[in-house]
C-alpha atoms as a PDB file:
ATOM      1  CA  MET A   1     -67.860-181.071 -88.695  1.00  0.00           C
ATOM      2  CA  SER A   2     -64.474-180.947 -86.965  1.00  0.00           C
ATOM      3  CA  PRO A   3     -64.291-179.429 -83.453  1.00  0.00           C
ATOM      4  CA  LYS A   4     -62.321-176.441 -84.690  1.00  0.00           C
ATOM      5  CA  VAL A   5     -64.781-175.708 -87.468  1.00  0.00           C
ATOM      6  CA  GLY A   6     -67.676-176.071 -85.095  1.00  0.00           C
ATOM      7  CA  LEU A   7     -66.110-173.634 -82.611  1.00  0.00           C
ATOM      8  CA  ALA A   8     -65.435-171.153 -85.376  1.00  0.00           C
ATOM      9  CA  TRP A   9     -69.057-171.383 -86.656  1.00  0.00           C
ATOM     10  CA  ARG A  10     -70.405-170.742 -83.180  1.00  0.00           C
ATOM     11  CA  PHE A  11     -68.158-167.758 -82.699  1.00  0.00           C
ATOM     12  CA  ILE A  12     -69.271-166.293 -86.066  1.00  0.00           C
ATOM     13  CA  ASN A  13     -72.907-166.830 -84.942  1.00  0.00           C
ATOM     14  CA  TYR A  14     -72.166-165.179 -81.536  1.00  0.00           C
ATOM     15  CA  TRP A  15     -70.405-162.203 -83.279  1.00  0.00           C
ATOM     16  CA  LEU A  16     -73.345-161.588 -85.544  1.00  0.00           C
ATOM     17  CA  TYR A  17     -75.944-161.632 -82.913  1.00  0.00           C
ATOM     18  CA  LYS A  18     -74.243-160.117 -79.814  1.00  0.00           C
ATOM     19  CA  VAL A  19     -75.658-156.935 -78.382  1.00  0.00           C
ATOM     20  CA  ASN A  20     -74.580-154.271 -75.871  1.00  0.00           C
ATOM     21  CA  GLU A  21     -76.410-152.269 -73.264  1.00  0.00           C
ATOM     22  CA  HIS A  22     -78.131-150.051 -75.849  1.00  0.00           C
ATOM     23  CA  SER A  23     -80.242-153.020 -76.997  1.00  0.00           C
ATOM     24  CA  LEU A  24     -81.395-154.164 -73.548  1.00  0.00           C
ATOM     25  CA  HIS A  25     -84.901-153.352 -72.529  1.00  0.00           C
ATOM     26  CA  SER A  26     -85.186-155.487 -69.471  1.00  0.00           C
ATOM     27  CA  PRO A  27     -84.298-153.394 -66.373  1.00  0.00           C
ATOM     28  CA  PHE A  28     -82.840-156.468 -64.559  1.00  0.00           C
ATOM     29  CA  VAL A  29     -80.591-157.512 -67.434  1.00  0.00           C
ATOM     30  CA  TYR A  30     -79.539-153.933 -68.142  1.00  0.00           C
ATOM     31  CA  GLN A  31     -78.462-153.414 -64.532  1.00  0.00           C
ATOM     32  CA  PHE A  32     -76.714-156.867 -64.427  1.00  0.00           C
ATOM     33  CA  TYR A  33     -74.898-156.157 -67.679  1.00  0.00           C
ATOM     34  CA  THR A  34     -73.717-152.596 -66.911  1.00  0.00           C
ATOM     35  CA  GLU A  35     -72.998-153.067 -63.189  1.00  0.00           C
ATOM     36  CA  ILE A  36     -71.656-156.559 -63.151  1.00  0.00           C
ATOM     37  CA  ILE A  37     -70.513-157.840 -66.539  1.00  0.00           C
ATOM     38  CA  LEU A  38     -69.041-154.490 -67.696  1.00  0.00           C
ATOM     39  CA  ALA A  39     -68.072-153.135 -64.265  1.00  0.00           C
ATOM     40  CA  ASP A  40     -64.409-152.002 -63.897  1.00  0.00           C
ATOM     41  CA  THR A  41     -62.435-152.898 -60.775  1.00  0.00           C
ATOM     42  CA  PRO A  42     -59.147-151.207 -59.765  1.00  0.00           C
ATOM     43  CA  PRO A  43     -56.348-153.665 -60.927  1.00  0.00           C
ATOM     44  CA  GLN A  44     -54.373-153.148 -57.819  1.00  0.00           C
ATOM     45  CA  GLN A  45     -57.070-155.026 -55.858  1.00  0.00           C
ATOM     46  CA  PHE A  46     -55.938-158.252 -57.652  1.00  0.00           C
ATOM     47  CA  GLU A  47     -52.166-157.761 -57.649  1.00  0.00           C
ATOM     48  CA  ALA A  48     -51.562-160.759 -55.391  1.00  0.00           C
ATOM     49  CA  ILE A  49     -53.677-162.944 -57.650  1.00  0.00           C
ATOM     50  CA  GLU A  50     -51.890-161.844 -60.789  1.00  0.00           C
ATOM     51  CA  THR A  51     -48.485-162.311 -59.211  1.00  0.00           C
ATOM     52  CA  TYR A  52     -49.387-165.861 -58.395  1.00  0.00           C
ATOM     53  CA  ARG A  53     -50.576-166.306 -62.136  1.00  0.00           C
ATOM     54  CA  LYS A  54     -47.101-165.315 -63.257  1.00  0.00           C
ATOM     55  CA  LEU A  55     -45.444-167.857 -60.943  1.00  0.00           C
ATOM     56  CA  LEU A  56     -47.613-170.579 -62.321  1.00  0.00           C
ATOM     57  CA  LEU A  57     -46.789-169.591 -65.876  1.00  0.00           C
ATOM     58  CA  GLU A  58     -43.060-169.906 -65.049  1.00  0.00           C
ATOM     59  CA  ASP A  59     -43.435-173.136 -63.013  1.00  0.00           C
ATOM     60  CA  ARG A  60     -41.643-176.139 -64.626  1.00  0.00           C
ATOM     61  CA  ASN A  61     -42.555-178.685 -61.924  1.00  0.00           C
ATOM     62  CA  PRO A  62     -44.414-181.720 -63.269  1.00  0.00           C
ATOM     63  CA  ILE A  63     -48.156-182.428 -62.800  1.00  0.00           C
ATOM     64  CA  ARG A  64     -49.260-186.040 -63.051  1.00  0.00           C
ATOM     65  CA  SER A  65     -51.951-186.811 -65.563  1.00  0.00           C
ATOM     66  CA  GLN A  66     -55.268-187.461 -63.746  1.00  0.00           C
ATOM     67  CA  ASP A  67     -58.231-186.127 -65.647  1.00  0.00           C
ATOM     68  CA  TYR A  68     -61.835-186.676 -64.698  1.00  0.00           C
ATOM     69  CA  GLY A  69     -63.219-184.387 -67.459  1.00  0.00           C
ATOM     70  CA  ALA A  70     -63.547-184.378 -71.189  1.00  0.00           C
ATOM     71  CA  GLY A  71     -59.863-184.680 -71.760  1.00  0.00           C
ATOM     72  CA  SER A  72     -57.362-182.153 -73.099  1.00  0.00           C
ATOM     73  CA  THR A  73     -54.802-181.763 -75.871  1.00  0.00           C
ATOM     74  CA  VAL A  74     -52.391-180.213 -73.369  1.00  0.00           C
ATOM     75  CA  TRP A  75     -51.987-183.291 -71.136  1.00  0.00           C
ATOM     76  CA  LYS A  76     -49.135-185.623 -71.965  1.00  0.00           C
ATOM     77  CA  PRO A  77     -48.756-189.282 -70.824  1.00  0.00           C
ATOM     78  CA  GLY A  78     -47.312-189.380 -67.364  1.00  0.00           C
ATOM     79  CA  THR A  79     -46.564-185.800 -66.429  1.00  0.00           C
ATOM     80  CA  THR A  80     -46.918-182.304 -67.892  1.00  0.00           C
ATOM     81  CA  PRO A  81     -45.075-179.072 -66.682  1.00  0.00           C
ATOM     82  CA  THR A  82     -47.268-176.835 -64.535  1.00  0.00           C
ATOM     83  CA  LYS A  83     -46.725-173.883 -66.786  1.00  0.00           C
ATOM     84  CA  ILE A  84     -48.149-175.716 -69.850  1.00  0.00           C
ATOM     85  CA  ILE A  85     -51.321-176.632 -68.098  1.00  0.00           C
ATOM     86  CA  ALA A  86     -51.630-173.190 -66.529  1.00  0.00           C
ATOM     87  CA  ALA A  87     -51.301-171.485 -69.932  1.00  0.00           C
ATOM     88  CA  SER A  88     -54.386-173.242 -71.196  1.00  0.00           C
ATOM     89  CA  SER A  89     -56.562-173.608 -68.117  1.00  0.00           C
ATOM     90  CA  LEU A  90     -56.361-170.359 -66.124  1.00  0.00           C
ATOM     91  CA  CYS A  91     -59.235-167.898 -66.465  1.00  0.00           C
ATOM     92  CA  THR A  92     -58.177-164.534 -67.927  1.00  0.00           C
ATOM     93  CA  PRO A  93     -58.054-161.413 -65.677  1.00  0.00           C
ATOM     94  CA  LYS A  94     -61.158-160.050 -67.470  1.00  0.00           C
ATOM     95  CA  PHE A  95     -63.133-163.120 -66.694  1.00  0.00           C
ATOM     96  CA  GLY A  96     -61.665-163.169 -63.147  1.00  0.00           C
ATOM     97  CA  HIS A  97     -63.026-159.604 -62.647  1.00  0.00           C
ATOM     98  CA  LEU A  98     -66.479-160.848 -63.783  1.00  0.00           C
ATOM     99  CA  LEU A  99     -66.429-163.625 -61.197  1.00  0.00           C
ATOM    100  CA  TYR A 100     -65.404-161.148 -58.578  1.00  0.00           C
ATOM    101  CA  ASN A 101     -68.316-158.845 -59.521  1.00  0.00           C
ATOM    102  CA  ILE A 102     -70.825-161.725 -59.384  1.00  0.00           C
ATOM    103  CA  SER A 103     -69.515-162.791 -56.028  1.00  0.00           C
ATOM    104  CA  ARG A 104     -69.817-159.198 -54.713  1.00  0.00           C
ATOM    105  CA  TYR A 105     -73.296-158.937 -56.073  1.00  0.00           C
ATOM    106  CA  CYS A 106     -74.690-162.174 -54.563  1.00  0.00           C
ATOM    107  CA  GLN A 107     -73.086-162.176 -51.156  1.00  0.00           C
ATOM    108  CA  GLY A 108     -74.478-165.509 -50.262  1.00  0.00           C
ATOM    109  CA  LYS A 109     -73.264-168.020 -47.688  1.00  0.00           C
ATOM    110  CA  SER A 110     -72.175-170.873 -49.992  1.00  0.00           C
ATOM    111  CA  ILE A 111     -70.398-170.623 -53.315  1.00  0.00           C
ATOM    112  CA  ILE A 112     -69.503-173.731 -55.295  1.00  0.00           C
ATOM    113  CA  GLU A 113     -66.813-174.062 -57.951  1.00  0.00           C
ATOM    114  CA  LEU A 114     -66.538-177.217 -59.930  1.00  0.00           C
ATOM    115  CA  GLY A 115     -63.000-177.332 -61.348  1.00  0.00           C
ATOM    116  CA  THR A 116     -60.493-175.424 -59.178  1.00  0.00           C
ATOM    117  CA  SER A 117     -57.560-175.809 -61.621  1.00  0.00           C
ATOM    118  CA  PHE A 118     -54.760-173.857 -59.911  1.00  0.00           C
ATOM    119  CA  GLY A 119     -57.188-171.604 -57.987  1.00  0.00           C
ATOM    120  CA  ILE A 120     -56.997-168.320 -59.880  1.00  0.00           C
ATOM    121  CA  SER A 121     -60.737-168.253 -60.422  1.00  0.00           C
ATOM    122  CA  THR A 122     -61.343-169.297 -56.865  1.00  0.00           C
ATOM    123  CA  GLN A 123     -59.227-166.477 -55.598  1.00  0.00           C
ATOM    124  CA  TYR A 124     -61.222-163.948 -57.711  1.00  0.00           C
ATOM    125  CA  LEU A 125     -64.484-165.291 -56.194  1.00  0.00           C
ATOM    126  CA  ALA A 126     -62.996-165.103 -52.662  1.00  0.00           C
ATOM    127  CA  ALA A 127     -61.736-161.590 -53.062  1.00  0.00           C
ATOM    128  CA  ALA A 128     -65.316-160.338 -52.747  1.00  0.00           C
ATOM    129  CA  VAL A 129     -66.784-162.446 -50.033  1.00  0.00           C
ATOM    130  CA  GLU A 130     -67.863-161.300 -46.664  1.00  0.00           C
ATOM    131  CA  GLU A 131     -67.197-163.016 -43.395  1.00  0.00           C
ATOM    132  CA  GLY A 132     -69.308-166.155 -43.054  1.00  0.00           C
ATOM    133  CA  THR A 133     -69.223-167.168 -46.683  1.00  0.00           C
ATOM    134  CA  THR A 134     -67.530-170.360 -47.766  1.00  0.00           C
ATOM    135  CA  ILE A 135     -66.261-171.219 -51.270  1.00  0.00           C
ATOM    136  CA  TYR A 136     -66.281-175.012 -51.826  1.00  0.00           C
ATOM    137  CA  THR A 137     -64.075-175.692 -54.703  1.00  0.00           C
ATOM    138  CA  PHE A 138     -63.680-179.145 -56.360  1.00  0.00           C
ATOM    139  CA  GLU A 139     -60.586-180.447 -58.116  1.00  0.00           C
ATOM    140  CA  GLY A 140     -60.111-183.931 -59.452  1.00  0.00           C
ATOM    141  CA  ASN A 141     -56.319-183.904 -59.820  1.00  0.00           C
ATOM    142  CA  ASP A 142     -54.368-184.272 -56.595  1.00  0.00           C
ATOM    143  CA  ASP A 143     -51.207-182.504 -57.839  1.00  0.00           C
ATOM    144  CA  ILE A 144     -53.218-179.479 -59.087  1.00  0.00           C
ATOM    145  CA  ALA A 145     -55.223-179.404 -55.894  1.00  0.00           C
ATOM    146  CA  ALA A 146     -51.956-179.289 -53.884  1.00  0.00           C
ATOM    147  CA  LYS A 147     -50.665-176.478 -56.047  1.00  0.00           C
ATOM    148  CA  ALA A 148     -53.888-174.533 -55.647  1.00  0.00           C
ATOM    149  CA  LYS A 149     -53.641-174.826 -51.811  1.00  0.00           C
ATOM    150  CA  GLU A 150     -50.170-173.270 -51.985  1.00  0.00           C
ATOM    151  CA  GLY A 151     -51.715-170.309 -53.841  1.00  0.00           C
ATOM    152  CA  PHE A 152     -54.593-169.912 -51.357  1.00  0.00           C
ATOM    153  CA  LEU A 153     -52.171-169.484 -48.533  1.00  0.00           C
ATOM    154  CA  LYS A 154     -50.860-166.331 -50.255  1.00  0.00           C
ATOM    155  CA  THR A 155     -54.217-164.603 -50.153  1.00  0.00           C
ATOM    156  CA  ALA A 156     -56.071-162.855 -47.428  1.00  0.00           C
ATOM    157  CA  ALA A 157     -59.299-164.672 -48.324  1.00  0.00           C
ATOM    158  CA  SER A 158     -57.855-168.189 -47.893  1.00  0.00           C
ATOM    159  CA  LYS A 159     -59.949-168.847 -44.711  1.00  0.00           C
ATOM    160  CA  ALA A 160     -63.080-168.666 -46.855  1.00  0.00           C
ATOM    161  CA  ILE A 161     -61.912-171.384 -49.273  1.00  0.00           C
ATOM    162  CA  GLN A 162     -62.470-175.139 -48.730  1.00  0.00           C
ATOM    163  CA  LEU A 163     -60.864-177.228 -51.399  1.00  0.00           C
ATOM    164  CA  ILE A 164     -62.366-180.681 -51.902  1.00  0.00           C
ATOM    165  CA  SER A 165     -60.136-183.123 -53.842  1.00  0.00           C
ATOM    166  CA  GLY A 166     -61.431-186.138 -55.687  1.00  0.00           C
ATOM    167  CA  ASP A 167     -64.161-187.232 -58.089  1.00  0.00           C
ATOM    168  CA  ILE A 168     -66.860-184.554 -58.226  1.00  0.00           C
ATOM    169  CA  ASN A 169     -69.522-187.166 -58.924  1.00  0.00           C
ATOM    170  CA  GLN A 170     -68.982-188.583 -55.446  1.00  0.00           C
ATOM    171  CA  LYS A 171     -67.988-185.473 -53.568  1.00  0.00           C
ATOM    172  CA  LEU A 172     -70.605-182.940 -54.759  1.00  0.00           C
ATOM    173  CA  PRO A 173     -73.741-184.858 -53.582  1.00  0.00           C
ATOM    174  CA  GLU A 174     -72.008-185.292 -50.119  1.00  0.00           C
ATOM    175  CA  LEU A 175     -71.536-181.548 -49.882  1.00  0.00           C
ATOM    176  CA  LEU A 176     -74.966-180.519 -51.089  1.00  0.00           C
ATOM    177  CA  SER A 177     -76.599-182.714 -48.511  1.00  0.00           C
ATOM    178  CA  ALA A 178     -74.763-180.787 -45.811  1.00  0.00           C
ATOM    179  CA  ILE A 179     -75.527-177.203 -46.874  1.00  0.00           C
ATOM    180  CA  ASP A 180     -78.744-175.224 -47.033  1.00  0.00           C
ATOM    181  CA  SER A 181     -78.427-173.412 -50.316  1.00  0.00           C
ATOM    182  CA  VAL A 182     -76.103-172.307 -53.183  1.00  0.00           C
ATOM    183  CA  SER A 183     -75.821-168.595 -53.948  1.00  0.00           C
ATOM    184  CA  ILE A 184     -73.198-168.962 -56.818  1.00  0.00           C
ATOM    185  CA  ALA A 185     -72.082-172.065 -58.793  1.00  0.00           C
ATOM    186  CA  TYR A 186     -69.274-171.783 -61.227  1.00  0.00           C
ATOM    187  CA  ILE A 187     -69.176-174.949 -63.445  1.00  0.00           C
ATOM    188  CA  ASP A 188     -65.852-175.524 -65.157  1.00  0.00           C
ATOM    189  CA  ALA A 189     -65.294-179.240 -64.741  1.00  0.00           C
ATOM    190  CA  ASN A 190     -66.311-182.174 -66.942  1.00  0.00           C
ATOM    191  CA  HIS A 191     -67.004-180.530 -70.328  1.00  0.00           C
ATOM    192  CA  ARG A 192     -69.408-183.082 -71.585  1.00  0.00           C
ATOM    193  CA  TYR A 193     -73.147-182.977 -72.238  1.00  0.00           C
ATOM    194  CA  GLU A 194     -74.470-185.471 -69.606  1.00  0.00           C
ATOM    195  CA  PRO A 195     -72.143-184.469 -66.663  1.00  0.00           C
ATOM    196  CA  THR A 196     -72.949-180.735 -67.252  1.00  0.00           C
ATOM    197  CA  LEU A 197     -76.665-181.387 -67.104  1.00  0.00           C
ATOM    198  CA  HIS A 198     -76.189-183.674 -64.065  1.00  0.00           C
ATOM    199  CA  TYR A 199     -74.329-180.955 -62.224  1.00  0.00           C
ATOM    200  CA  PHE A 200     -77.047-178.544 -63.170  1.00  0.00           C
ATOM    201  CA  GLU A 201     -79.753-180.908 -61.713  1.00  0.00           C
ATOM    202  CA  LEU A 202     -77.821-181.445 -58.504  1.00  0.00           C
ATOM    203  CA  LEU A 203     -77.125-177.785 -57.995  1.00  0.00           C
ATOM    204  CA  LEU A 204     -80.668-176.607 -58.901  1.00  0.00           C
ATOM    205  CA  ALA A 205     -82.097-178.473 -55.939  1.00  0.00           C
ATOM    206  CA  LYS A 206     -80.124-176.193 -53.615  1.00  0.00           C
ATOM    207  CA  CYS A 207     -80.596-172.947 -55.514  1.00  0.00           C
ATOM    208  CA  THR A 208     -82.919-170.049 -54.607  1.00  0.00           C
ATOM    209  CA  GLU A 209     -84.465-167.384 -56.782  1.00  0.00           C
ATOM    210  CA  ASN A 210     -81.420-165.241 -56.156  1.00  0.00           C
ATOM    211  CA  SER A 211     -78.837-167.882 -57.201  1.00  0.00           C
ATOM    212  CA  ILE A 212     -76.577-167.378 -60.190  1.00  0.00           C
ATOM    213  CA  LEU A 213     -75.001-170.257 -62.157  1.00  0.00           C
ATOM    214  CA  VAL A 214     -71.993-169.671 -64.479  1.00  0.00           C
ATOM    215  CA  PHE A 215     -71.170-172.402 -67.031  1.00  0.00           C
ATOM    216  CA  ASP A 216     -67.766-172.084 -68.562  1.00  0.00           C
ATOM    217  CA  ASP A 217     -66.813-172.929 -72.141  1.00  0.00           C
ATOM    218  CA  ILE A 218     -70.381-173.262 -73.392  1.00  0.00           C
ATOM    219  CA  HIS A 219     -69.237-173.295 -76.992  1.00  0.00           C
ATOM    220  CA  TRP A 220     -66.087-175.330 -76.568  1.00  0.00           C
ATOM    221  CA  SER A 221     -67.596-178.455 -78.111  1.00  0.00           C
ATOM    222  CA  ASP A 222     -70.835-179.744 -79.661  1.00  0.00           C
ATOM    223  CA  GLU A 223     -71.680-181.434 -76.331  1.00  0.00           C
ATOM    224  CA  MET A 224     -71.173-178.270 -74.326  1.00  0.00           C
ATOM    225  CA  HIS A 225     -73.181-176.227 -76.759  1.00  0.00           C
ATOM    226  CA  ALA A 226     -75.996-178.742 -76.659  1.00  0.00           C
ATOM    227  CA  ALA A 227     -75.972-178.761 -72.856  1.00  0.00           C
ATOM    228  CA  TRP A 228     -76.130-174.994 -72.713  1.00  0.00           C
ATOM    229  CA  GLN A 229     -79.077-174.874 -75.173  1.00  0.00           C
ATOM    230  CA  GLU A 230     -81.028-177.391 -73.016  1.00  0.00           C
ATOM    231  CA  ILE A 231     -80.237-175.442 -69.826  1.00  0.00           C
ATOM    232  CA  THR A 232     -81.525-172.141 -71.267  1.00  0.00           C
ATOM    233  CA  CYS A 233     -84.845-173.887 -72.137  1.00  0.00           C
ATOM    234  CA  ARG A 234     -85.495-175.143 -68.629  1.00  0.00           C
ATOM    235  CA  PRO A 235     -88.525-173.623 -67.020  1.00  0.00           C
ATOM    236  CA  GLU A 236     -86.489-172.795 -63.818  1.00  0.00           C
ATOM    237  CA  VAL A 237     -84.232-170.530 -65.813  1.00  0.00           C
ATOM    238  CA  SER A 238     -85.647-167.039 -66.182  1.00  0.00           C
ATOM    239  CA  VAL A 239     -82.667-165.291 -67.699  1.00  0.00           C
ATOM    240  CA  SER A 240     -79.745-166.688 -69.587  1.00  0.00           C
ATOM    241  CA  MET A 241     -76.842-164.660 -70.898  1.00  0.00           C
ATOM    242  CA  ASP A 242     -74.365-165.911 -73.508  1.00  0.00           C
ATOM    243  CA  ILE A 243     -70.970-164.041 -73.429  1.00  0.00           C
ATOM    244  CA  PHE A 244     -69.360-166.742 -75.560  1.00  0.00           C
ATOM    245  CA  ASP A 245     -66.665-167.735 -73.130  1.00  0.00           C
ATOM    246  CA  ALA A 246     -69.369-168.619 -70.637  1.00  0.00           C
ATOM    247  CA  GLY A 247     -73.130-168.732 -70.085  1.00  0.00           C
ATOM    248  CA  ILE A 248     -74.753-167.039 -67.056  1.00  0.00           C
ATOM    249  CA  VAL A 249     -78.076-168.309 -65.644  1.00  0.00           C
ATOM    250  CA  CYS A 250     -80.368-166.413 -63.232  1.00  0.00           C
ATOM    251  CA  LEU A 251     -83.378-168.029 -61.566  1.00  0.00           C
ATOM    252  CA  LYS A 252     -85.063-164.795 -60.389  1.00  0.00           C
ATOM    253  CA  PRO A 253     -88.832-165.079 -61.196  1.00  0.00           C
ATOM    254  CA  LEU A 254     -89.686-162.816 -64.168  1.00  0.00           C
ATOM    255  CA  LYS A 255     -92.888-162.493 -66.187  1.00  0.00           C
ATOM    256  CA  LEU A 256     -91.156-163.395 -69.407  1.00  0.00           C
ATOM    257  CA  LYS A 257     -88.313-165.860 -70.135  1.00  0.00           C
ATOM    258  CA  GLN A 258     -85.314-163.920 -71.432  1.00  0.00           C
ATOM    259  CA  HIS A 259     -82.215-165.046 -73.397  1.00  0.00           C
ATOM    260  CA  TYR A 260     -79.414-162.605 -74.475  1.00  0.00           C
ATOM    261  CA  ILE A 261     -76.288-162.870 -76.431  1.00  0.00           C
ATOM    262  CA  LEU A 262     -74.023-160.132 -74.958  1.00  0.00           C
ATOM    263  CA  SER A 263     -70.812-158.481 -75.956  1.00  0.00           C
ATOM    264  CA  PHE A 264     -68.076-159.192 -73.461  1.00  0.00           C
END
């Protein structure tokens, strides 16, 4: 099965089985879905972030090819214009609002993002943090990391962001050994089966029962789909929510393990 056919098949399956709040009987999932996933936020709160997005989508400056992940059809040998990469890699405003709502809900001391890209998702996470919270965001491409830093300086929450450039496989264990716990982890880096599960294992050791993990592009490929399926079956995972674009994992102890396919 070709990647495009596989993705189409998984979307059809998602579309057939997705439900909304009227089908949710779990009080915890109902509250999470209505107050976090579906919650509206005044757009003016994110004007600075969206203004920066527009600048990226018009930016013709070259980015050198340097990819530690699963590869991309966007990258060209040598360099690729910023706007071409931005058009395919930036989170949507709708998904950014979700990250903001999750960040506001958790209010932990340490947030980890694997895969900064140009920092739009980082800025959405940072917009909700309180003083004392640090967002550690990892980016493997030096040019993209430099561009993200420029964007962070334009936001009021820049002091909460610590960008770590380099290979995640080397840098993430170093950070985890230096912090007490992880409240939120947003995984949008190496979209392969083994690296995704490896990141999950590393992060799990620092998670608490209130931690939330968000896995991006869970249906992007057969490998990501398989990784997501395995994560949802792990005994540590009490609630898993598939919104197609991403998978959300909660570790809060509940009597029954719960998995939901939710309209988003």
